[in-house]
Amino acid sequence: PIFSSEVASLDSEIKEWLDAREGSGVIYVSMGSLVRVSEKQFSVLAEALAEYDVLWSSRGLPLHPSRANSRHLFREWLP
């Protein structure tokens, strides 16, 4: 086979974060590996999604510790 049949597993922090939201929806935002969002674009998206549980996946997101909250989890890559 060209591709492995193994499925990458989620790290424990992501799994715990998702499990804590069982029964409610989670928004998954992925910009891919080629897209770079500006500080302004990210701020608008983050503000619009502030009330929701959001799992972000994108390289190059303009992340700042002040943006961290329990409703949003940021990763550069997810399986």
GROMACS .gro file of C-alpha atoms in nm:
model
   79
    1PRO     CA    1   0.000   0.000   0.000
    2ILE     CA    2   0.106   0.356  -0.067
    3PHE     CA    3  -0.032   0.488   0.260
    4SER     CA    4  -0.012   0.338   0.604
    5SER     CA    5  -0.333   0.195   0.742
    6GLU     CA    6  -0.240   0.323   1.087
    7VAL     CA    7  -0.457   0.600   1.222
    8ALA     CA    8  -0.278   0.872   1.415
    9SER     CA    9  -0.414   0.915   1.763
   10LEU     CA   10  -0.493   1.239   1.941
   11ASP     CA   11  -0.263   1.349   2.219
   12SER     CA   12  -0.409   1.321   2.569
   13GLU     CA   13  -0.465   1.696   2.613
   14ILE     CA   14  -0.679   1.718   2.300
   15LYS     CA   15  -0.870   1.403   2.391
   16GLU     CA   16  -0.942   1.534   2.742
   17TRP     CA   17  -1.051   1.872   2.601
   18LEU     CA   18  -1.289   1.702   2.356
   19ASP     CA   19  -1.418   1.454   2.616
   20ALA     CA   20  -1.505   1.745   2.847
   21ARG     CA   21  -1.737   1.871   2.573
   22GLU     CA   22  -1.914   1.541   2.514
   23GLY     CA   23  -2.277   1.601   2.423
   24SER     CA   24  -2.211   1.950   2.289
   25GLY     CA   25  -2.080   2.063   1.956
   26VAL     CA   26  -1.724   2.164   1.880
   27ILE     CA   27  -1.632   2.382   1.584
   28TYR     CA   28  -1.320   2.270   1.401
   29VAL     CA   29  -1.133   2.546   1.216
   30SER     CA   30  -0.853   2.436   0.985
   31MET     CA   31  -0.668   2.675   0.757
   32GLY     CA   32  -0.448   2.407   0.608
   33SER     CA   33  -0.072   2.431   0.587
   34LEU     CA   34  -0.045   2.690   0.308
   35VAL     CA   35  -0.280   2.962   0.430
   36ARG     CA   36  -0.146   3.234   0.657
   37VAL     CA   37  -0.405   3.452   0.830
   38SER     CA   38  -0.332   3.807   0.931
   39GLU     CA   39  -0.364   3.933   1.287
   40LYS     CA   40  -0.681   4.118   1.188
   41GLN     CA   41  -0.838   3.815   1.016
   42PHE     CA   42  -0.761   3.597   1.316
   43SER     CA   43  -0.899   3.856   1.559
   44VAL     CA   44  -1.226   3.877   1.367
   45LEU     CA   45  -1.263   3.498   1.355
   46ALA     CA   46  -1.170   3.449   1.721
   47GLU     CA   47  -1.411   3.722   1.831
   48ALA     CA   48  -1.695   3.579   1.622
   49LEU     CA   49  -1.636   3.232   1.774
   50ALA     CA   50  -1.570   3.348   2.131
   51GLU     CA   51  -1.892   3.192   2.265
   52TYR     CA   52  -1.825   2.850   2.113
   53ASP     CA   53  -1.591   2.560   2.179
   54VAL     CA   54  -1.339   2.575   1.895
   55LEU     CA   55  -1.053   2.347   1.799
   56TRP     CA   56  -0.813   2.545   1.577
   57SER     CA   57  -0.562   2.379   1.346
   58SER     CA   58  -0.333   2.587   1.133
   59ARG     CA   59   0.034   2.664   1.097
   60GLY     CA   60   0.119   3.025   1.147
   61LEU     CA   61  -0.185   3.137   1.344
   62PRO     CA   62  -0.100   3.464   1.518
   63LEU     CA   63  -0.136   3.318   1.866
   64HIS     CA   64  -0.086   3.512   2.183
   65PRO     CA   65  -0.123   3.388   2.543
   66SER     CA   66  -0.393   3.652   2.595
   67ARG     CA   67  -0.609   3.468   2.342
   68ALA     CA   68  -0.597   3.140   2.531
   69ASN     CA   69  -0.919   3.043   2.701
   70SER     CA   70  -1.088   2.721   2.799
   71ARG     CA   71  -1.327   2.736   2.503
   72HIS     CA   72  -1.056   2.747   2.234
   73LEU     CA   73  -0.774   2.498   2.182
   74PHE     CA   74  -0.496   2.575   1.931
   75ARG     CA   75  -0.272   2.331   1.748
   76GLU     CA   76  -0.049   2.369   1.444
   77TRP     CA   77  -0.144   2.023   1.322
   78LEU     CA   78  -0.404   1.759   1.404
   79PRO     CA   79  -0.430   1.402   1.276
   0.00000   0.00000   0.00000
